[in-house]
XYZ file of C-alpha atoms in Angstrom:
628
model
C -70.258 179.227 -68.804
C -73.658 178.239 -69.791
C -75.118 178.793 -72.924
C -78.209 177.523 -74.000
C -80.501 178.586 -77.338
C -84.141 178.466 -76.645
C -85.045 179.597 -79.910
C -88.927 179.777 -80.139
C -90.910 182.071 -82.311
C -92.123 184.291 -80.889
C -95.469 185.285 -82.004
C -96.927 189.133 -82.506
C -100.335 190.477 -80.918
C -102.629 192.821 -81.506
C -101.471 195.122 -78.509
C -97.887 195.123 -80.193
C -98.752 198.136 -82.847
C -95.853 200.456 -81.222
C -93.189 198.310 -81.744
C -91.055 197.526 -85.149
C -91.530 194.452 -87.367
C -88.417 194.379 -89.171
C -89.062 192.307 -92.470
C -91.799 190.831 -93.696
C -94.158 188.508 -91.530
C -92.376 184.812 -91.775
C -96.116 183.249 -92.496
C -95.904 185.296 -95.989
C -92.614 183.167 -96.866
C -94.923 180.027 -97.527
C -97.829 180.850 -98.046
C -98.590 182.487 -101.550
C -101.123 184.604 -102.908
C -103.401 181.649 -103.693
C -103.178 180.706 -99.775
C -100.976 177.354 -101.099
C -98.123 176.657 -98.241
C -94.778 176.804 -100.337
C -91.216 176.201 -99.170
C -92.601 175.784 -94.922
C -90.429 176.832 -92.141
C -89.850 173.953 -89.692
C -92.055 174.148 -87.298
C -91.411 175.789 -83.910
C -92.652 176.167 -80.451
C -94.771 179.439 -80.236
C -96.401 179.316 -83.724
C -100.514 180.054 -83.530
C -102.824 179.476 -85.975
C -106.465 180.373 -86.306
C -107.668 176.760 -86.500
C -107.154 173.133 -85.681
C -106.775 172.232 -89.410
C -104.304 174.751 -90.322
C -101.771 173.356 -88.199
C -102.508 170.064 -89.519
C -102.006 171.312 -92.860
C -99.114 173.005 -91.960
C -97.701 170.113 -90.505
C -98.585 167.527 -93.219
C -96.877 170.067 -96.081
C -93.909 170.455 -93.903
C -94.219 166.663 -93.461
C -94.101 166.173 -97.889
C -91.362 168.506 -98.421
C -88.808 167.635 -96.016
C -90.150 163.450 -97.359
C -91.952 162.110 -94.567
C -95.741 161.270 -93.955
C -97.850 162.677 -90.704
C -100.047 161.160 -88.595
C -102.886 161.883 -85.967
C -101.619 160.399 -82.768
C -104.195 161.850 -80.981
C -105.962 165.768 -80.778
C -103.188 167.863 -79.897
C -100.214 165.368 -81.284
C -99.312 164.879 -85.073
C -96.035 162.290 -85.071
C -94.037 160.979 -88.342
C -96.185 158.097 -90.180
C -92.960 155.869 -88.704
C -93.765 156.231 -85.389
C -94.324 153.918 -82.701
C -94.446 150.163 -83.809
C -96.863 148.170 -85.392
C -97.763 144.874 -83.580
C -96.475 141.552 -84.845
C -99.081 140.264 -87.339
C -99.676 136.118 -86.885
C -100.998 136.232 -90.861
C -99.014 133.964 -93.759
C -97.947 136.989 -95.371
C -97.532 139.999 -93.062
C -96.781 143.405 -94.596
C -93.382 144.631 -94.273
C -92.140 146.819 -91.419
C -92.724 150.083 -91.530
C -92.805 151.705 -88.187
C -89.741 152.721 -86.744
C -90.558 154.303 -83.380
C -89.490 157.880 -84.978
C -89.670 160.425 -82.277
C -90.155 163.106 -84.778
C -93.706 165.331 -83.931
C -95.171 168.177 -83.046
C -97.636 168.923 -79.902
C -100.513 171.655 -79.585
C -103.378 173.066 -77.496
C -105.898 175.576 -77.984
C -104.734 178.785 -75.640
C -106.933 181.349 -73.863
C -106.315 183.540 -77.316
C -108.480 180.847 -79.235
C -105.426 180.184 -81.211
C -103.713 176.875 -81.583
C -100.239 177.281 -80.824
C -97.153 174.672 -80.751
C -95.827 174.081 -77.662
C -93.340 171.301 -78.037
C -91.594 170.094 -81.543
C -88.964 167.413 -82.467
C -87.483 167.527 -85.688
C -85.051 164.954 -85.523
C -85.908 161.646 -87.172
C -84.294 158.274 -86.734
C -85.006 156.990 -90.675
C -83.789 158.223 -93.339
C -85.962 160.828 -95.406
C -86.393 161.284 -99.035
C -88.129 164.255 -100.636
C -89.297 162.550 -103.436
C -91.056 159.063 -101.479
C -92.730 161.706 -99.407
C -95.227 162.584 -101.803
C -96.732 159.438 -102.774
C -97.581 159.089 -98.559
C -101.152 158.101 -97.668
C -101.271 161.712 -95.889
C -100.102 163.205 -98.633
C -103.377 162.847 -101.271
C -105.291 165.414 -100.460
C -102.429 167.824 -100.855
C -101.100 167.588 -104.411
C -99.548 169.771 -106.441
C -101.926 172.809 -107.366
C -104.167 172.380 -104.565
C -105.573 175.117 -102.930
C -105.805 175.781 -99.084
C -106.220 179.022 -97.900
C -105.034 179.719 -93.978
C -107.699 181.717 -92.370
C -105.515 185.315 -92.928
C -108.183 187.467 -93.926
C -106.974 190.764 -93.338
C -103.619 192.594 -92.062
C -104.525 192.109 -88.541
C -104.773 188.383 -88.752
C -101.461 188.713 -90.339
C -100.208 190.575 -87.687
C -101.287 188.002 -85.172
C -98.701 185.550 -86.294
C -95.710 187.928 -87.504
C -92.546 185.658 -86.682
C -89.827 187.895 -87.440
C -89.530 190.799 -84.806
C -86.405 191.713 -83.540
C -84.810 193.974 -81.309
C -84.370 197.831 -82.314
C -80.069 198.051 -82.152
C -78.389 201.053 -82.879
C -75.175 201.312 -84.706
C -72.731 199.692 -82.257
C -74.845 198.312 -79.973
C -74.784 194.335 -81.532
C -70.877 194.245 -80.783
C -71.768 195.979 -77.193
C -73.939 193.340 -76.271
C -71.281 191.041 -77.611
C -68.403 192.514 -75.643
C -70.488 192.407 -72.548
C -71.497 188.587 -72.654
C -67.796 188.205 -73.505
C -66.584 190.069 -70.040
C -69.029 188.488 -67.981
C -68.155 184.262 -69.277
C -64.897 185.640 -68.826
C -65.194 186.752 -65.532
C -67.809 183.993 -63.956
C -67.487 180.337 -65.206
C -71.066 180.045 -64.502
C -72.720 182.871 -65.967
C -75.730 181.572 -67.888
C -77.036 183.434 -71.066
C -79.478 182.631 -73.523
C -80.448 184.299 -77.505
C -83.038 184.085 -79.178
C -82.632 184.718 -82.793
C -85.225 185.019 -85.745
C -85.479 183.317 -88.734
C -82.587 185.295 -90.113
C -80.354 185.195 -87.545
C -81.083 188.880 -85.800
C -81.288 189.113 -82.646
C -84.681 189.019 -80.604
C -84.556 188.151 -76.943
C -82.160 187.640 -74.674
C -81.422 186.432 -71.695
C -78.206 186.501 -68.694
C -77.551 185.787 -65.142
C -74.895 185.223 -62.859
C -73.464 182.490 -59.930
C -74.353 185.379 -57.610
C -78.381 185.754 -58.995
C -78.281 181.648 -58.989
C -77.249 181.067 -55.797
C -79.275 184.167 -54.268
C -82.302 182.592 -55.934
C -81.631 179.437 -53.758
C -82.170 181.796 -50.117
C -84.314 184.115 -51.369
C -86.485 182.845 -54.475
C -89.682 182.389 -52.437
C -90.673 185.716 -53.805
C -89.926 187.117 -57.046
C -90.574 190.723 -58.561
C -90.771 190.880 -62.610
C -90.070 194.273 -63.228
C -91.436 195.539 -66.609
C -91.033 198.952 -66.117
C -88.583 199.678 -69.281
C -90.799 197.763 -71.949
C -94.566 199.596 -70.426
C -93.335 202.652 -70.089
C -91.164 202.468 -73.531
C -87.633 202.922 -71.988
C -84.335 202.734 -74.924
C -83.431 199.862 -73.041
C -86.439 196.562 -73.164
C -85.083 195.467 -69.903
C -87.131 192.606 -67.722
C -85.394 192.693 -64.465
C -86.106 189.164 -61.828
C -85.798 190.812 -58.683
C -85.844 189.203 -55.045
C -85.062 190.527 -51.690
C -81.901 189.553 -49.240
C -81.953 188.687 -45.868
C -81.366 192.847 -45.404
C -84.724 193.683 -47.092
C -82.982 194.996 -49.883
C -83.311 193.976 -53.939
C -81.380 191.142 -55.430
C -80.764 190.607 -58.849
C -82.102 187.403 -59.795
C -81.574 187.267 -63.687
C -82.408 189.811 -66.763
C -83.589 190.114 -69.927
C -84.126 192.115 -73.185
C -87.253 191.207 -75.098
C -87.705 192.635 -78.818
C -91.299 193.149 -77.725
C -94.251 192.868 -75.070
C -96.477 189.864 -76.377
C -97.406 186.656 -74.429
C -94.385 184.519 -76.646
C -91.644 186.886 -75.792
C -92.586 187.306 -72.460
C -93.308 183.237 -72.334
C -89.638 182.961 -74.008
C -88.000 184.700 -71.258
C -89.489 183.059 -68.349
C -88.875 179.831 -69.212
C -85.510 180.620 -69.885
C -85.522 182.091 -66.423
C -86.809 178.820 -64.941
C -84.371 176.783 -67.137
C -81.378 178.614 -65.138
C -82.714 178.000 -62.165
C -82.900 174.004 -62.062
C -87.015 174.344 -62.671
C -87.618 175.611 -59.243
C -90.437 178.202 -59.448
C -91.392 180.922 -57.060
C -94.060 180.823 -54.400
C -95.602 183.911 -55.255
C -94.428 186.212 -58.374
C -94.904 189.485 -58.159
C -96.025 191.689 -61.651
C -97.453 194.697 -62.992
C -101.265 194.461 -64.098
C -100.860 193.997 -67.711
C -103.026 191.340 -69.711
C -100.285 189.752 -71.774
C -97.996 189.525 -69.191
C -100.322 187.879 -66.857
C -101.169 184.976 -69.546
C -97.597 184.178 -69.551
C -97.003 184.008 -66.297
C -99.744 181.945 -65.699
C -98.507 179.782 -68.528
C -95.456 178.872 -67.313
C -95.770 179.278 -63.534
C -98.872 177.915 -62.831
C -98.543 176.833 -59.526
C -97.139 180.244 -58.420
C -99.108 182.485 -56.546
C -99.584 185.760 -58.987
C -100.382 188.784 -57.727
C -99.890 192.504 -58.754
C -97.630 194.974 -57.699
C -99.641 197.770 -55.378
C -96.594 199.494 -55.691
C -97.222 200.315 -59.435
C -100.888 200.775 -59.341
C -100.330 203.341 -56.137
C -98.080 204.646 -58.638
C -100.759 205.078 -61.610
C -102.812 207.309 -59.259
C -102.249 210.460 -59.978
C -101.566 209.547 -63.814
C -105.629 207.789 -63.933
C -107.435 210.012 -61.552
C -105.327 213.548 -61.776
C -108.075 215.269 -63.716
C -111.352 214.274 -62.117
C -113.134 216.354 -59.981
C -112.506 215.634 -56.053
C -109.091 214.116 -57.124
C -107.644 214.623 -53.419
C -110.625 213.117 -52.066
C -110.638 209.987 -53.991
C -107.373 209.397 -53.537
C -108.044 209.527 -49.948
C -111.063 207.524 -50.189
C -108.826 204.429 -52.077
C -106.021 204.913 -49.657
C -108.775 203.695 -46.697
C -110.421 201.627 -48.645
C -106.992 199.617 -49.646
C -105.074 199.982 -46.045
C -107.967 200.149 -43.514
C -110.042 197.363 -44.856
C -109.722 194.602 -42.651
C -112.233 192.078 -43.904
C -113.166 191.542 -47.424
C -116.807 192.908 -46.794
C -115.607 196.118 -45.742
C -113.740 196.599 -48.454
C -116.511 196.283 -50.548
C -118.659 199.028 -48.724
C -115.396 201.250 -49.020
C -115.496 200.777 -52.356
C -118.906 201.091 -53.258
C -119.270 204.118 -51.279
C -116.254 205.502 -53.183
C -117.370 205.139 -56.566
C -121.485 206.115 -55.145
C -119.959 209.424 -53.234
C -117.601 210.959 -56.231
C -119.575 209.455 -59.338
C -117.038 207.304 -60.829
C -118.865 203.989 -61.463
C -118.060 204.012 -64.958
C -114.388 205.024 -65.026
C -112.757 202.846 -67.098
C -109.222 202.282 -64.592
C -111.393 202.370 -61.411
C -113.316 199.149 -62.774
C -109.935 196.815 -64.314
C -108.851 197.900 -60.750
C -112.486 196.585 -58.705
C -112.213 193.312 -61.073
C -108.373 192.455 -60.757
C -108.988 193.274 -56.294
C -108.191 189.916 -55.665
C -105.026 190.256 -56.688
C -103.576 193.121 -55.508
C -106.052 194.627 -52.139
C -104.204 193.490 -49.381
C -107.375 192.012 -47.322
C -107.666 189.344 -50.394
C -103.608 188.376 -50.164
C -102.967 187.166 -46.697
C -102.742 183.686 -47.410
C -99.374 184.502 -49.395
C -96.072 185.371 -48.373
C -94.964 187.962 -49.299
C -91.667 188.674 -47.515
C -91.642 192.492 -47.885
C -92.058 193.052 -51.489
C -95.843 193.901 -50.884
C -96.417 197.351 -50.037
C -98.350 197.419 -46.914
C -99.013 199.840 -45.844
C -95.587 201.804 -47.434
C -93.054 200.290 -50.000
C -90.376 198.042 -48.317
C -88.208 198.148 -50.628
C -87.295 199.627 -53.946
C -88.199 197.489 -57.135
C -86.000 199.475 -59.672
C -82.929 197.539 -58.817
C -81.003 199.557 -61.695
C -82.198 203.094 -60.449
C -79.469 206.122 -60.482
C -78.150 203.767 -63.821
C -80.792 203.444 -66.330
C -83.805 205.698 -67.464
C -85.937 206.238 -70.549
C -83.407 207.620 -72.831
C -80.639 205.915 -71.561
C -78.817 203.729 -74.733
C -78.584 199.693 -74.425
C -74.703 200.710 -74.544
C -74.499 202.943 -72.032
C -76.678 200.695 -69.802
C -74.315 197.676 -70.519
C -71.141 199.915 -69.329
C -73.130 200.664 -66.018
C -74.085 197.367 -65.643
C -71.006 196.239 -63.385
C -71.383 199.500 -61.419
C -74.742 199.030 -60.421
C -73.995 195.508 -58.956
C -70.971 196.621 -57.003
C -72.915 199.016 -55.554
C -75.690 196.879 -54.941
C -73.265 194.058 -53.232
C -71.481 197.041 -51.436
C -74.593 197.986 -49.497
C -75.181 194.491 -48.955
C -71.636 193.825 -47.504
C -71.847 196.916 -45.232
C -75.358 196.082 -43.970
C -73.887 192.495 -43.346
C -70.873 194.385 -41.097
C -73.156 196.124 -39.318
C -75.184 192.741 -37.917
C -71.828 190.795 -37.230
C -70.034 192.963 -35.759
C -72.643 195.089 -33.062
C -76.371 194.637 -32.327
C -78.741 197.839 -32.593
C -80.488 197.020 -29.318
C -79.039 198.579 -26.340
C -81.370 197.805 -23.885
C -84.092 195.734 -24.848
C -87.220 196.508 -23.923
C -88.642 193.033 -23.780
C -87.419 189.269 -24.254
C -88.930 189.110 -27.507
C -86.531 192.227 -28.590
C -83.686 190.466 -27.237
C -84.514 186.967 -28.137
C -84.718 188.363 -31.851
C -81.532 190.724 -31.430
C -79.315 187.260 -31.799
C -80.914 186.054 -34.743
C -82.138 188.704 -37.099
C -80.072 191.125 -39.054
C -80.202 194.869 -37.549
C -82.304 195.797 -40.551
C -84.888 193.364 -39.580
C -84.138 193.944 -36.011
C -85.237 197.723 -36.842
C -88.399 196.556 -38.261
C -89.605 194.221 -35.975
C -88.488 196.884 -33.372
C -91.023 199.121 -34.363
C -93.835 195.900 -33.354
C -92.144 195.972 -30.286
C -92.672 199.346 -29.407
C -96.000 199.700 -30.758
C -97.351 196.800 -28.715
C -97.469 198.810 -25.493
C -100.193 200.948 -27.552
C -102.513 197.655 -27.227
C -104.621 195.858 -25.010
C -106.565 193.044 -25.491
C -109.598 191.434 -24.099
C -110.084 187.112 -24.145
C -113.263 186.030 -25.113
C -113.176 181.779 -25.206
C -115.465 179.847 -27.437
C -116.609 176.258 -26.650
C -113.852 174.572 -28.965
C -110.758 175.538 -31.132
C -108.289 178.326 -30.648
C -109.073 181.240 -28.169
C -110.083 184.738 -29.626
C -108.762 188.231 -28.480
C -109.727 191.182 -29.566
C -106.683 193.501 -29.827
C -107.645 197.331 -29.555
C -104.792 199.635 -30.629
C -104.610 203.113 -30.167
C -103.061 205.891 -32.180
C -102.468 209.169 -32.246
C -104.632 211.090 -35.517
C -104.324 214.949 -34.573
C -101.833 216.652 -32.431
C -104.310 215.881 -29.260
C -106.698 213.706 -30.698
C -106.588 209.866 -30.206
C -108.520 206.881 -31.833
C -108.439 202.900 -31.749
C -108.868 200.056 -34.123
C -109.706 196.744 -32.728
C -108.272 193.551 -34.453
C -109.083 189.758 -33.702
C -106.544 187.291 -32.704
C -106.625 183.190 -33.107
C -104.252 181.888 -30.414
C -104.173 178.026 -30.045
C -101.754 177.347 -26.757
C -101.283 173.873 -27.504
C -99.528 174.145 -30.445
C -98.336 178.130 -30.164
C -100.118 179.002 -33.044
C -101.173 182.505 -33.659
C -102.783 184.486 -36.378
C -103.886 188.102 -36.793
C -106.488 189.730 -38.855
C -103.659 192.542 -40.249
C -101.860 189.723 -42.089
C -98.316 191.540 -41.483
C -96.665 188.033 -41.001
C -97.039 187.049 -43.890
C -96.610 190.839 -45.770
C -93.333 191.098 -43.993
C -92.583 188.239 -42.641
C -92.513 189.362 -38.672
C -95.276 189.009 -36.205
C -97.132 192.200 -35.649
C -97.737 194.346 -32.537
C -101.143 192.722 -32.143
C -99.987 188.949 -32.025
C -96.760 189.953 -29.037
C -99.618 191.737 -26.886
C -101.366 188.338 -27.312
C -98.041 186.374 -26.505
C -96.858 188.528 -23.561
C -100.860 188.181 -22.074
C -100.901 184.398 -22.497
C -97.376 184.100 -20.817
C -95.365 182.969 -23.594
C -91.578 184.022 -22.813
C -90.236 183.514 -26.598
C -91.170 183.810 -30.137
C -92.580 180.023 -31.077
C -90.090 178.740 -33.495
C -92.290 178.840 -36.446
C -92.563 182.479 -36.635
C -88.382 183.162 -36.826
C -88.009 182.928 -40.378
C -84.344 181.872 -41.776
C -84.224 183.949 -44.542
C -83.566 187.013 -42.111
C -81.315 185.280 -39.957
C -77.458 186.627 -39.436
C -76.247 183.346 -38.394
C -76.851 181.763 -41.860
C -73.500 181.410 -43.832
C -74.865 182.224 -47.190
C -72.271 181.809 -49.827
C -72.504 183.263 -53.392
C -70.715 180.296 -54.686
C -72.294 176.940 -56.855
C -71.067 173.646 -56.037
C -71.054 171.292 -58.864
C -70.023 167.799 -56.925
C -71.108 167.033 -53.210
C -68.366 164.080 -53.040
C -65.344 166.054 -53.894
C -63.958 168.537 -56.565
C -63.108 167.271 -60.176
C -59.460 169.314 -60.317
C -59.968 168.356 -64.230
C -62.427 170.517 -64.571
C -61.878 174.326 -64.153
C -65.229 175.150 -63.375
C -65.051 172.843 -60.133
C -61.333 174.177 -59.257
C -62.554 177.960 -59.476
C -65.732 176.944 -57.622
C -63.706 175.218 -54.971
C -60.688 178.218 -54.697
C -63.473 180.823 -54.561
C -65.039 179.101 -51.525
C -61.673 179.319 -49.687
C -60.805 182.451 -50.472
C -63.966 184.101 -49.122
C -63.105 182.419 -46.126
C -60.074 183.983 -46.060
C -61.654 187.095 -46.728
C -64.130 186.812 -43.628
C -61.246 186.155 -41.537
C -58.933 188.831 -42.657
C -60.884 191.457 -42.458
C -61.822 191.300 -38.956
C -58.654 193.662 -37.693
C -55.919 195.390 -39.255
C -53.487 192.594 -37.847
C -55.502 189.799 -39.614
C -55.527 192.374 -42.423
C -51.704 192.830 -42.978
C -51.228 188.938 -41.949
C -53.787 187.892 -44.992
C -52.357 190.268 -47.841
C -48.459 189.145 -46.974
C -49.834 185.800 -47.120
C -51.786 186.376 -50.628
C -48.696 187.852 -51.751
C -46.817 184.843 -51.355
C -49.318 182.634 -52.816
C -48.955 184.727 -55.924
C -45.355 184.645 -56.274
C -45.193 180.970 -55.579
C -47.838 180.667 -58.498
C -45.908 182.454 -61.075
C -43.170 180.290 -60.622
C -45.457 177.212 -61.220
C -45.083 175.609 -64.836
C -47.897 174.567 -65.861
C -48.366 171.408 -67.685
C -51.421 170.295 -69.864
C -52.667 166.613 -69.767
């Protein structure tokens, strides 16, 4: 089991009015009615203040009660006075030694907010401190007793800002659920990782779990990660953040969760690291969120070299909600539908777009523009550098986000949820276990129609087989013409036709880069990289130029069958530790899923493996066991 406490502060905002301060704001525990700091908390990772001084003078009173003077090390840094060392002095009578290379500080920046906030603290000091020699410190003067310093907290919104003590809303019962259910899962998974967040008097305000199945999935399939937010925008019972990724299937993996006592950049900020902790510090290529402000400054915070985009999913979603009541609703729906999946260059997108908002007078809509100014983001035409393995919907959703659908809806109770929880993984790893049946033990090709379709019917699972199949058979609806310029890769243009009316027919023509010397390819519909499988333009290019087989770089591991992907950790790569019980239920588990794959392959093997389990057992209960 890991456990680790991450407990930052998280800080309030001003789009936080729906949710429940329990208590009053921390900030009002030291500082009085004169402004004068009394009694400070330590200081913690996530506090904001208004100005650059404050947090000086935070520091520096913190600094005289606890006994210890502050320094500047530099903008951003304030360190104990006994920091670092002084250098040896060559004078008769040097001054005695009073820097003792205390680690003891705090570190700051100014954020996007225009607040200062804390982003790293150490509290610990290696000299003894005394309350009372604290006050006669050089950085100490200007701070006597009686003097007044007022922090900038000129109104109830400003003390909003920096409320400290939020927690989560827990109905009678539901504390002890949430500690029954941490307690089942440690007891069931040696590695399950969890992390709480407690305020300032102990309640609870975020937390944070995962499993050795989420862990190691995240190690196949954590190129692309959906945060799911659903529950806390849309006000479910239940604040869940759900981490979700997608198998070698196309279907959702759970990749962590959360419950966050509300939606502000330092909960949000909280969780991910936490997140990112579990996972060894490996982030995402691309994360995938919903459009929200505060969520986006977090992510950005802590993932920065992700690439962030938004869900189209969701905002397809919003449609009707935004647009329902204008005039011409059908017909602006229709209009954003072309303008989002038929836009195949950036500037046609903008004439679609123009001409939407021109045609049905909506310039000034207040959803239409966030959604024109967030574009590059979340219109396809501006994502095709990333990959986005499926999780984009283009043109349709590949696969659902809610990984907890069928278990958990807006009135459902955190205690209820909890109960479900093991069900909805079961049935989650009982789809996956099926689907992984059905590619080991038949193929879904029975006679393919080219060598691409059978080249790919060795490799890929049948559910990506199905996919790509529908390339395949699409291709034969294209034709493409060569036109060679002087130097670089050859262009085609790919004309596809397709059906739009019962007897009507129309065609779209698409350009293709093919370089033959080194097999690379690359269409303007950007599927590759959407889904992760070439597209019907890029085989009618292939087949044309002669190529027999896929080029290597375009059969992507994480949809291969032939991958042994094992939902196990290994904690030592030169041998198992049998002291340690983590390592010897590690190393047991990894045999007996072996045994697993092997007996179920026939009803002989079947009967063979549980006689043989059954002896294991009764040879283990006759085993005495004796502690070192």
């Amino acid at each position: 089991m890991d456990e680790v406490s991450l407990n930052t502060e998280p800080i309030g905002d001003d789009d936080t009015d729906d949710f429940e301060v329990v208590g009053d704001c921390a900030m009002t525990e030291y500082v009085g009615q004169t402004g004068i700091i009394q009694n400070p908390l330590p200081p913690a990772v996530g506090m904001e203040f208004e100005m650059y001084d404050d947090v000086y003078y935070f520091y520096n009173c913190y600094a005289k009660e606890q006994g210890f003077g502050s320094r500047e090390k530099y903008r951003g840094k304030l360190s104990c006075s006994s920091a670092s060392f002084k250098k040896k002095s060559e004078a008769n009578r040097p001054r005695p030694e009073t820097r003792a290379g205390c680690p003891a500080m705090i570190k700051f920046r100014l954020m996007e907010t225009k607040r200062w906030r804390i982003i790293e603290v150490e509290l610990e000091h290696n000299h003894l401190l005394s309350p009372r020699s604290g006050k006669f410190c050089k950085s100490h003067k200007h701070i006597g007793i009686g003097t007044k310093r007022t922090l900038h907290l000129d109104s109830a919104e400003e003390v909003q800002k920096i409320k400290l003590s939020n927690q989560l809303k827990l109905k009678p019962g539901d504390a002890q659920a949430v500690q029954s259910f941490f307690c089942r899962l440690q007891l069931t998974d040696p590695n399950f990782f969890n992390v709480v967040d407690l305020n300032e008097k102990g309640c609870l305000r975020n937390l944070f779990w995962t499993d050795t199945r989420s862990r190691v999935a995240y190690r196949y399939f954590g190129d692309v990660v959906l945060i799911d937010t659903t529950c806390l925008i849309e006000r479910y019972d239940v604040p869940l953040v759900s981490f979700i990724g997608v198998n070698h299937y196309g279907q959702s993996v759970l990749l962590g969760c959360g419950l966050l006592a509300s939606e502000t950049i330092e909960s949000y900020t909280w969780l991910f690291r936490a997140w990112l902790t579990c996972m060894l510090g490996r982030s995402p290529q691309t994360i995938i969120t919903d459009q929200c402000r505060i969520l986006q400054i977090a992510v950005g915070d802590v993932f920065p070299r992700a690439y962030r985009c938004f869900s189209l999913s969701c905002i397809m979603q919003k449609i009707p909600v935004k647009l329902q009541g204008l005039f011409e609703y059908e017909a602006i729906k229709a209009a954003l539908h072309r303008a989002i999946y038929h836009s195949l260059r950036p500037e046609k997108f903008e004439a679609a777009w123009k001409d939407m908002i021109q045609r049905h007078g909506i310039k000034d809509h207040g959803w239409i523009q966030t959604l024109y100014e967030d574009r590059k983001r979340w219109a396809p035409i501006y994502l095709k550098e990333a990959f986005l393995s499926g999780v984009f919907s283009f043109p349709q959703n590949e696969v659902s986000t809610s990984y907890f659908e069928g278990y958990l809806d807006k009135n459902t109770p955190l205690k209820e949820f909890l109960d479900k929880y093991d069900q909805a993984l079961r049935a989650n790893y009982q789809l996956e276990a099926l689907a992984d049946m059905d590619s080991r033990n038949s193929s879904c090709i029975q006679k393919p129609r080219c060598y691409y379709e059978f080249q790919l019917s060795k490799l890929y699972t049948n559910e990506m087989l199905r996919k790509f199949q529908t390339e395949v058979e699409a291709m034969y609806s294209c034709y493409s013409t060569k036109h060679v310029s002087a130097d670089g890769p050859i262009t085609y243009i790919v004309k596809e036709e397709f059906e739009v009316g019962s007897n009507e027919k129309d065609s779209r023509a698409f350009d293709v880069l093919y370089n033959a010397s080194n097999l690379e390819v690359l269409c303007v519909c950007g599927l590759f990289n959407f889904r992760g499988y070439l597209c019907r333009h890029i085989l009618c290019v292939l087949n044309q130029s002669g190529v027999q087989e896929i080029p290597s770089q375009y059969i992507l591991s994480r949809w291969r069958k032939d991958v042994k992907r094992s939902y196990f950790l290994n904690h030592s790569c030169s041998g198992v530790d049998i002291k340690n019980p983590v390592h010897r239920y590690d190393d047991l588990y990894k045999r007996i899923v072996q045994v697993v794959e092997e007996g179920r392959q026939s009803q002989d093997r079947y009967k063979v493996t549980l006689q043989a389990l059954d002896k294991i057992l009764n040879k283990l209960h006759l085993v005495e066991d004796h502690q070192v």
